PDB file of C-alpha atoms in Angstrom:
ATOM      1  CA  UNK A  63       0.000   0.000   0.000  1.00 50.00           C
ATOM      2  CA  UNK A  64       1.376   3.147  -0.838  1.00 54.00           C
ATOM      3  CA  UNK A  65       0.348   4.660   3.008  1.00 55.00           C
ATOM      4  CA  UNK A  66       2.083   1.907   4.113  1.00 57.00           C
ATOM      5  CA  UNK A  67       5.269   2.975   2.183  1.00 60.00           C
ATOM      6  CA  UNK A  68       5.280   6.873   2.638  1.00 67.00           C
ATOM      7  CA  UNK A  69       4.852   6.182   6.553  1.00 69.00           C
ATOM      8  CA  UNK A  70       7.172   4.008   7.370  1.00 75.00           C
ATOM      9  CA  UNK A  71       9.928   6.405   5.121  1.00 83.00           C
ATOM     10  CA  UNK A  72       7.958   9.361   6.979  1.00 83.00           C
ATOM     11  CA  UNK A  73      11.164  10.508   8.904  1.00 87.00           C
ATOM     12  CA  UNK A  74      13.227  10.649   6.222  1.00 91.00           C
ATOM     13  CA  UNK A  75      11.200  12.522   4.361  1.00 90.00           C
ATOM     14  CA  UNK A  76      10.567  14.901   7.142  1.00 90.00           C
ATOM     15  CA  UNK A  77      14.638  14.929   7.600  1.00 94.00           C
ATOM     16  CA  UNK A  78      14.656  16.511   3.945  1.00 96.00           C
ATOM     17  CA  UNK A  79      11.794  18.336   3.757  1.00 94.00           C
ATOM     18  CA  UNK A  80      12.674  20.751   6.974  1.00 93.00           C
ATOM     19  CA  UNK A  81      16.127  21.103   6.044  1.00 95.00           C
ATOM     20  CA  UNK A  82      15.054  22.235   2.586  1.00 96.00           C
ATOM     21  CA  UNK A  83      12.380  24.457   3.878  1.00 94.00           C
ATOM     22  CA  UNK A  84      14.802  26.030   6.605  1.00 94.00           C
ATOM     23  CA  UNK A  85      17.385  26.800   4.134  1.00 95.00           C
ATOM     24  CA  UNK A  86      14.887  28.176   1.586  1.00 94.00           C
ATOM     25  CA  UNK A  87      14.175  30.981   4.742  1.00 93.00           C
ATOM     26  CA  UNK A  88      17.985  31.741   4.885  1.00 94.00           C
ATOM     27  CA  UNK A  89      17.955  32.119   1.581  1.00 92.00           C
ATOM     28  CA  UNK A  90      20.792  29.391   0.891  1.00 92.00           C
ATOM     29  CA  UNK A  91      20.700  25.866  -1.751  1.00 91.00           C
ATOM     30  CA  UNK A  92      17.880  24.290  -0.269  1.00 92.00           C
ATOM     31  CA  UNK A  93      17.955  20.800  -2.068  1.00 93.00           C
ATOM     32  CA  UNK A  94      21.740  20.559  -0.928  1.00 93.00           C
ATOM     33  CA  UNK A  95      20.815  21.098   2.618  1.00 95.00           C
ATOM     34  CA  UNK A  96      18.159  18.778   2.502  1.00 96.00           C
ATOM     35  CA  UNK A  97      20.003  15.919   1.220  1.00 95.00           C
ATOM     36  CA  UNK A  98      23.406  16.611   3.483  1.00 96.00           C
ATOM     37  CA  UNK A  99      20.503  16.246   6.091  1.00 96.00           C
ATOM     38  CA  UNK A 100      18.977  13.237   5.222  1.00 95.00           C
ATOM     39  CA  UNK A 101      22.244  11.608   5.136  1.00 95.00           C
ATOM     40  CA  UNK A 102      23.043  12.527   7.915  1.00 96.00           C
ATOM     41  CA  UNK A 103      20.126  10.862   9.428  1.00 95.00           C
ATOM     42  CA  UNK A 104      21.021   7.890   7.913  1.00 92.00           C
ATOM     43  CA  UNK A 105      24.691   8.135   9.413  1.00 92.00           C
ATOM     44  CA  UNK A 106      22.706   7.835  12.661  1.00 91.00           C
ATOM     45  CA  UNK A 107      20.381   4.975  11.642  1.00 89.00           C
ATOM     46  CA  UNK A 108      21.553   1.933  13.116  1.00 83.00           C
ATOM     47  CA  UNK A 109      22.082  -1.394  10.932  1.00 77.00           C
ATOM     48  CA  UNK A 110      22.244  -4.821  10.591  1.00 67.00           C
ATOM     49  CA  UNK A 111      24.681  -6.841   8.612  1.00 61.00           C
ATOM     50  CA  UNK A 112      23.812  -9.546   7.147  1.00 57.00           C
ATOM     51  CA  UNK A 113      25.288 -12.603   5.772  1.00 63.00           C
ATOM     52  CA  UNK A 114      28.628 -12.243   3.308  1.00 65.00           C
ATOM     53  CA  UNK A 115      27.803 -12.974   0.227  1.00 59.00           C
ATOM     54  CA  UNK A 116      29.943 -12.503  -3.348  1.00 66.00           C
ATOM     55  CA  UNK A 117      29.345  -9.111  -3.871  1.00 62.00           C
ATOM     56  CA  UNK A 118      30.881  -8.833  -0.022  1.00 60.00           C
ATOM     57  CA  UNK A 119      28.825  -7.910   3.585  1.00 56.00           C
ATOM     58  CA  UNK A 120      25.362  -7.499   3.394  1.00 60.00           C
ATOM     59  CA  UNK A 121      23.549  -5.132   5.674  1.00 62.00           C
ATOM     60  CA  UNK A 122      20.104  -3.631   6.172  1.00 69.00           C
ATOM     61  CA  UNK A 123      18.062  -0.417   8.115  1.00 73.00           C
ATOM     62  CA  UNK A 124      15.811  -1.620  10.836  1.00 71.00           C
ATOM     63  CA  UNK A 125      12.395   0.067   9.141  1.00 73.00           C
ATOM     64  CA  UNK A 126      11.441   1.021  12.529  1.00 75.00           C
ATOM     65  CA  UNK A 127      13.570   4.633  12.558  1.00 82.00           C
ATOM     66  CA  UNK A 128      12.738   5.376   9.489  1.00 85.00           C
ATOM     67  CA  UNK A 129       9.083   5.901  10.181  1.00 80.00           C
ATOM     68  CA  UNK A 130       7.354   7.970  13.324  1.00 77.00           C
ATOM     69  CA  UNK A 131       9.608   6.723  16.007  1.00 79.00           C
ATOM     70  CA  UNK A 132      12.758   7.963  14.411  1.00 84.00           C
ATOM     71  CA  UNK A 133      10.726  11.594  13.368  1.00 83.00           C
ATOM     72  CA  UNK A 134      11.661  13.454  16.302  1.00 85.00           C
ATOM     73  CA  UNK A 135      15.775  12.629  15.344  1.00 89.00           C
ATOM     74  CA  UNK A 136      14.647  13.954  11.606  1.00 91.00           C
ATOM     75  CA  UNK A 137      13.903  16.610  13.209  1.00 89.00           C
ATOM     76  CA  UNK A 138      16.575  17.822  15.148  1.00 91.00           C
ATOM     77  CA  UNK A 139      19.063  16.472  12.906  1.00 95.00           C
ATOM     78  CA  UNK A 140      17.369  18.838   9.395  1.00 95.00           C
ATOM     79  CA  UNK A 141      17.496  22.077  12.146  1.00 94.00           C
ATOM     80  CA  UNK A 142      21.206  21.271  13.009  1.00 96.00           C
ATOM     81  CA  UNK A 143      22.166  20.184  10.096  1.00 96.00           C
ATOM     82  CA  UNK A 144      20.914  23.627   8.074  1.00 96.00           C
ATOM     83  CA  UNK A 145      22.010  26.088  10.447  1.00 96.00           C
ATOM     84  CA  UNK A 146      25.719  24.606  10.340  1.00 96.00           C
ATOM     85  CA  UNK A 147      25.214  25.000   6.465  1.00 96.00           C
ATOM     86  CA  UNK A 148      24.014  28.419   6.473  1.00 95.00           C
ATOM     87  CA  UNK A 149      26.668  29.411   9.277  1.00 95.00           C
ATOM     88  CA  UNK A 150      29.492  27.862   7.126  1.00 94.00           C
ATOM     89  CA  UNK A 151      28.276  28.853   3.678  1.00 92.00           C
ATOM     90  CA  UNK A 152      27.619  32.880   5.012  1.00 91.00           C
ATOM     91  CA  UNK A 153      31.393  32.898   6.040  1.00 91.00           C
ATOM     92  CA  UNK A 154      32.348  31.898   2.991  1.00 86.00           C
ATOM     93  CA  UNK A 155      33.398  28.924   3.844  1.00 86.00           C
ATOM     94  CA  UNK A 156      32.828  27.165   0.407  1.00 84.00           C
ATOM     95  CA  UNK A 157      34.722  26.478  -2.719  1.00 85.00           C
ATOM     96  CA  UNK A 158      33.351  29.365  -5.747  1.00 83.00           C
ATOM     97  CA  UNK A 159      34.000  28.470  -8.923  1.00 80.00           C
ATOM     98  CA  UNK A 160      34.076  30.638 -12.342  1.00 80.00           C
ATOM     99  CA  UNK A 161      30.781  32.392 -12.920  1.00 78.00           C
ATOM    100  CA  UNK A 162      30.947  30.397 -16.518  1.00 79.00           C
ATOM    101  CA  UNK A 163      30.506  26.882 -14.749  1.00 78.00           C
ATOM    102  CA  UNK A 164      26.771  25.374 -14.754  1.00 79.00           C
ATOM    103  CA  UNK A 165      24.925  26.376 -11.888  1.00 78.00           C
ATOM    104  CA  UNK A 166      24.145  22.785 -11.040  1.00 77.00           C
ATOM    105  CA  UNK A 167      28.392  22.228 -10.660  1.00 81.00           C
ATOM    106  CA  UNK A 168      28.643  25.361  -8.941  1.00 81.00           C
ATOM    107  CA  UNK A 169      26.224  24.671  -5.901  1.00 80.00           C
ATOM    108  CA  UNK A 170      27.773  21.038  -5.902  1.00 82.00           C
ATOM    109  CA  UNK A 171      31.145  22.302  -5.375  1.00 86.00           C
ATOM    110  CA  UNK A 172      30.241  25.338  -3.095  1.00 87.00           C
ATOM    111  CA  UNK A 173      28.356  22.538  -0.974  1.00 89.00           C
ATOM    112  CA  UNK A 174      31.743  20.560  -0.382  1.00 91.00           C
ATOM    113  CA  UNK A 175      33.005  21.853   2.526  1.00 92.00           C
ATOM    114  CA  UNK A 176      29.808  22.778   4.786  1.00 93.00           C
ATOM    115  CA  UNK A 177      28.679  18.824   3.634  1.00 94.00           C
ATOM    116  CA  UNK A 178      32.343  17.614   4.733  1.00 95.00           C
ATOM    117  CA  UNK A 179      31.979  19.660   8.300  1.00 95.00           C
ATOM    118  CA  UNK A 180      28.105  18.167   8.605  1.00 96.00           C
ATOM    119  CA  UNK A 181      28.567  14.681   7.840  1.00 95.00           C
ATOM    120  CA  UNK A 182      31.823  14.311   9.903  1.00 96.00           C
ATOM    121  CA  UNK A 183      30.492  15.786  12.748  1.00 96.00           C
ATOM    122  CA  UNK A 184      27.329  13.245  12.856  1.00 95.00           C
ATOM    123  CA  UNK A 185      29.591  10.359  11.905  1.00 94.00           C
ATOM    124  CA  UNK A 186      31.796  11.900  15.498  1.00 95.00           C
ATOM    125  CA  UNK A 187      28.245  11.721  17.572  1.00 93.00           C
ATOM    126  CA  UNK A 188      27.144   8.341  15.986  1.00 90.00           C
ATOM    127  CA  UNK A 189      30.463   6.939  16.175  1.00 90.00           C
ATOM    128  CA  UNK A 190      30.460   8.194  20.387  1.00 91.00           C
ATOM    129  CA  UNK A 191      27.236   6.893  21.104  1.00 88.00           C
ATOM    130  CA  UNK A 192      27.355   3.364  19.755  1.00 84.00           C
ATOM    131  CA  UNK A 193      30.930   3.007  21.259  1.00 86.00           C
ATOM    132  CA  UNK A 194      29.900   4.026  24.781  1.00 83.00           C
ATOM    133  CA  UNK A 195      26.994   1.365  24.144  1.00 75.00           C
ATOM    134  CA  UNK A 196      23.548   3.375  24.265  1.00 74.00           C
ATOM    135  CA  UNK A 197      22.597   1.989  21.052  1.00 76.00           C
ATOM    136  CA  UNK A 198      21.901   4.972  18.994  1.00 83.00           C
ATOM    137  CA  UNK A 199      20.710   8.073  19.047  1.00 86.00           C
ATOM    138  CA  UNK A 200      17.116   7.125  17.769  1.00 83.00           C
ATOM    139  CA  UNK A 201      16.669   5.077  21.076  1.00 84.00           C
ATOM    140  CA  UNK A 202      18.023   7.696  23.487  1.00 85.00           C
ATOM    141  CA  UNK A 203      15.613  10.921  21.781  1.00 83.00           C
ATOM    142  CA  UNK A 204      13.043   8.699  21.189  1.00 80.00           C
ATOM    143  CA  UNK A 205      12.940   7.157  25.049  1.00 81.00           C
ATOM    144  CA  UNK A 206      13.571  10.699  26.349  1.00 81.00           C
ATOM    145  CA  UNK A 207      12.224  13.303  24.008  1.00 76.00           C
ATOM    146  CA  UNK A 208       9.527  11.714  21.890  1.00 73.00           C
ATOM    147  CA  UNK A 209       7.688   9.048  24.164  1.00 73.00           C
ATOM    148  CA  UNK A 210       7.665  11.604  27.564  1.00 77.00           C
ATOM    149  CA  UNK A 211       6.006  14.381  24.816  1.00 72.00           C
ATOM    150  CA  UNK A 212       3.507  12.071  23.399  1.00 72.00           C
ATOM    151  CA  UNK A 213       2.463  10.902  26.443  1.00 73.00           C
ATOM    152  CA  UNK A 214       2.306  14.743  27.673  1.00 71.00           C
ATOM    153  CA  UNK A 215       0.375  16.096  24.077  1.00 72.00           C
ATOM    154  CA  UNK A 216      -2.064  12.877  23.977  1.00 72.00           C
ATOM    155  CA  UNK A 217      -4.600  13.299  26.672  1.00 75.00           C
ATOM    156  CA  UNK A 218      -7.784  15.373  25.449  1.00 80.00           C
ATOM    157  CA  UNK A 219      -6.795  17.436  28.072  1.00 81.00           C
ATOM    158  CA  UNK A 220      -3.873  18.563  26.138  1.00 81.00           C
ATOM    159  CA  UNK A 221      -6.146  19.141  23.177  1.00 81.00           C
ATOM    160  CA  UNK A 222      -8.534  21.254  24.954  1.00 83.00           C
ATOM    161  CA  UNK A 223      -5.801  23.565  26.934  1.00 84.00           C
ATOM    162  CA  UNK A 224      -4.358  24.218  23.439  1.00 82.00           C
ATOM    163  CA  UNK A 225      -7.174  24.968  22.146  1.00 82.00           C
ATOM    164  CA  UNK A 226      -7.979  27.381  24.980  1.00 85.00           C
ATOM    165  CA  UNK A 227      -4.787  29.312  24.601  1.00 84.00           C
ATOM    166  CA  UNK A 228      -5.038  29.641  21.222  1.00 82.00           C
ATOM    167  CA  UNK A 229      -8.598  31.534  21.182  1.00 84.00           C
ATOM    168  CA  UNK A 230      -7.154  33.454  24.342  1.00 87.00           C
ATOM    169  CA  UNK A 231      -3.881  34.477  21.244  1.00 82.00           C
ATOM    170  CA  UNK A 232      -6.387  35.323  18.719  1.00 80.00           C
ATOM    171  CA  UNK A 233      -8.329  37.260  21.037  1.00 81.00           C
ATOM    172  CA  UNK A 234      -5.066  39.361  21.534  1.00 80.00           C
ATOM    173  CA  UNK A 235      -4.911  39.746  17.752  1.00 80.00           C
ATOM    174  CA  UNK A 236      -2.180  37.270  17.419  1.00 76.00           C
ATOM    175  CA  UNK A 237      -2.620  33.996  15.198  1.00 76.00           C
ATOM    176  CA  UNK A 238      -3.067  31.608  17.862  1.00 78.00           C
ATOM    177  CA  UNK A 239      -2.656  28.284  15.801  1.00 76.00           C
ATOM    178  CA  UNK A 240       0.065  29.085  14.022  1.00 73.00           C
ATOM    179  CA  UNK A 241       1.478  29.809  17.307  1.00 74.00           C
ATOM    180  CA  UNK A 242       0.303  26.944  19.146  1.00 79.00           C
ATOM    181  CA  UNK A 243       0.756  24.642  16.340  1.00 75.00           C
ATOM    182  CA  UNK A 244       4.141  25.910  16.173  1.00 71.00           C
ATOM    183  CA  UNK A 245       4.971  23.719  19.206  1.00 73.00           C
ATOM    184  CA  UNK A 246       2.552  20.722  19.502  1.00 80.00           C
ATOM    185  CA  UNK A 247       2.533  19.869  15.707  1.00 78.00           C
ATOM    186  CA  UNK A 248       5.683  17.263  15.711  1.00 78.00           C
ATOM    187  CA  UNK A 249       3.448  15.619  18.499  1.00 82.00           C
ATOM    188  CA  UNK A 250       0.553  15.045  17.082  1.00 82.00           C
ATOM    189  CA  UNK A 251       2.084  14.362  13.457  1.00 81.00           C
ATOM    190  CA  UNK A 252       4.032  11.735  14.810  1.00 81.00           C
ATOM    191  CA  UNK A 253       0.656   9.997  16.683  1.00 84.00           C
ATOM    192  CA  UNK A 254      -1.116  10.441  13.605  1.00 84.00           C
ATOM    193  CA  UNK A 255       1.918   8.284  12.089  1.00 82.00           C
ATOM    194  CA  UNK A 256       1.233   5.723  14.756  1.00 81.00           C
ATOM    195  CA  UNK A 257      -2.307   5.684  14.064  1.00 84.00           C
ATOM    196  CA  UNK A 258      -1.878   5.283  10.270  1.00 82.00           C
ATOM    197  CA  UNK A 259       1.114   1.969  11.049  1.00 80.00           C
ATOM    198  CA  UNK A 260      -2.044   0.458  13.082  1.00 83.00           C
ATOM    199  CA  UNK A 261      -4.371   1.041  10.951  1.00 81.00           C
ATOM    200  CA  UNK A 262      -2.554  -0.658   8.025  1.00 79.00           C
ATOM    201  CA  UNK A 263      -1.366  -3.283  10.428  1.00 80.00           C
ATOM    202  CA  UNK A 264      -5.491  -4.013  11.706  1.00 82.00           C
ATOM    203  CA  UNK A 265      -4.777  -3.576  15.288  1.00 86.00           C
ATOM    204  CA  UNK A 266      -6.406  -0.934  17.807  1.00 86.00           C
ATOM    205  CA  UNK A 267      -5.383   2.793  17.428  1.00 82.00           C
ATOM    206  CA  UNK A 268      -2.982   3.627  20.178  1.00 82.00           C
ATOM    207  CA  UNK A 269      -4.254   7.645  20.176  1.00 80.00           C
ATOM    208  CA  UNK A 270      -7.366   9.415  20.463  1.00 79.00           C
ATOM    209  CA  UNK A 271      -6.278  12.858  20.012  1.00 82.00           C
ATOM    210  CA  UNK A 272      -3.654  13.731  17.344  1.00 82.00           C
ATOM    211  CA  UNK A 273      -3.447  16.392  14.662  1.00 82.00           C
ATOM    212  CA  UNK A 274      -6.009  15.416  12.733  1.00 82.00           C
ATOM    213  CA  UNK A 275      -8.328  14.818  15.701  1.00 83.00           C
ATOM    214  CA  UNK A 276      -7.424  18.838  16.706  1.00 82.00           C
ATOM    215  CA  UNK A 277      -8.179  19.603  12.839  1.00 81.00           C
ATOM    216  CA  UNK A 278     -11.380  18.578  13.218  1.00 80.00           C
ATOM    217  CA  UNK A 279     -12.897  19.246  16.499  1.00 77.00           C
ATOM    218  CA  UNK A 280     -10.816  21.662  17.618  1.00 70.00           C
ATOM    219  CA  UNK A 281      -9.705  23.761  14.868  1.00 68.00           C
ATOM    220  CA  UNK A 282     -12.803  23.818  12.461  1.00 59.00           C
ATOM    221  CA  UNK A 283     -15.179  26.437  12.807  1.00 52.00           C
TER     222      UNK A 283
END
């Protein structure tokens, strides 16, 4: 099923899609950010190896980060990932070539060094984290960031204080879902996720609240 396809890849399409969208705003190559920051993600992405075969070691991605549970490392890793490319590339940090040379080979080159300083730095952190033995960096954000916040945004409670506050923002004459949103949207996207994987897998929805939920009872009208 195609659903079943785009949300199990859903963080690493959420790894290139921010980073694009975050260099777009600071006006630097957004499709070169995006893609130093979706392999970057998959520096951290733990694998398997498999058996040797003739082409030499096989190995393969546990599917399991690369869908909601490993969203809130997509995350993180597009915002850091993009702001060390725009703080690199606006020193001038990057190779220019002649104004005669294709565009396309221009951004490649002038992407060299701030990719170089990105992907060495995340091989450093994944390299530290897997020798001091907590696994990976999925397990530890996910265990401390992602469950604790789900478990915080999932209650209707949670729904209904956000949105109290953000009629009490729009009273004020500020957009109070955009503001709101702002913060709880990586929540409830990533329950939705979860919702979706049991759905397709025809077991019992683990939320009752999520974005879409808000969307529709709490947002409309």
């Amino acid at each position: 099923m195609p659903i079943t396809f785009t949300n199990n890849f859903l963080a690493v399409i959420v790894a290139f899609s921010v980073a694009y969208t975050l260099a777009k705003n600071f006006d630097v190559d957004g499709f070169m950010s995006g893609l130093i920051s979706m392999i970057s993600f998959f520096i951290l992405t733990p694998y398997d190896l498999g058996e040797i075969g003739p082409l030499g070691q096989s190995f393969s991605i546990p599917g399991q980060w690369l869908g909601p549970m490993g969203l809130f490392t997509a995350i993180l890793v597009a915002i850091i990932s993009t702001r060390i490319f725009v703080a690199i590339t606006r020193k001038g940090l990057i190779i220019k070539m002649p104004e005669n040379v294709p565009e396309f080979i221009s951004k490649s080159f002038s992407s060299l060094i701030p990719g170089i300083a990105i992907l060495t730095l995340f091989t450093i952190i994944s390299a530290v984290i897997t020798s001091v033995g907590y696994g990976s960096i999925h397990e530890i954000i996910y265990k401390l960031i992602q469950v604790p916040l789900t478990s915080l945004g999932s209650g209707i409670w949670s729904l209904i204080f956000v949105a109290v506050v953000a009629q009490l923002l729009w009273f004020f004459g500020l957009h109070g879902h955009a503001i709101t949103l702002g913060i709880v949207a990586p929540i409830w996207f990533a329950m939705d996720a979860q919702q979706l994987a049991a759905y397709a897998a025809g077991v019992d929805l683990p939320n009752i609240t999520g974005f879409a939920f808000f969307m529709t009872y709490g947002a409309a009208g």
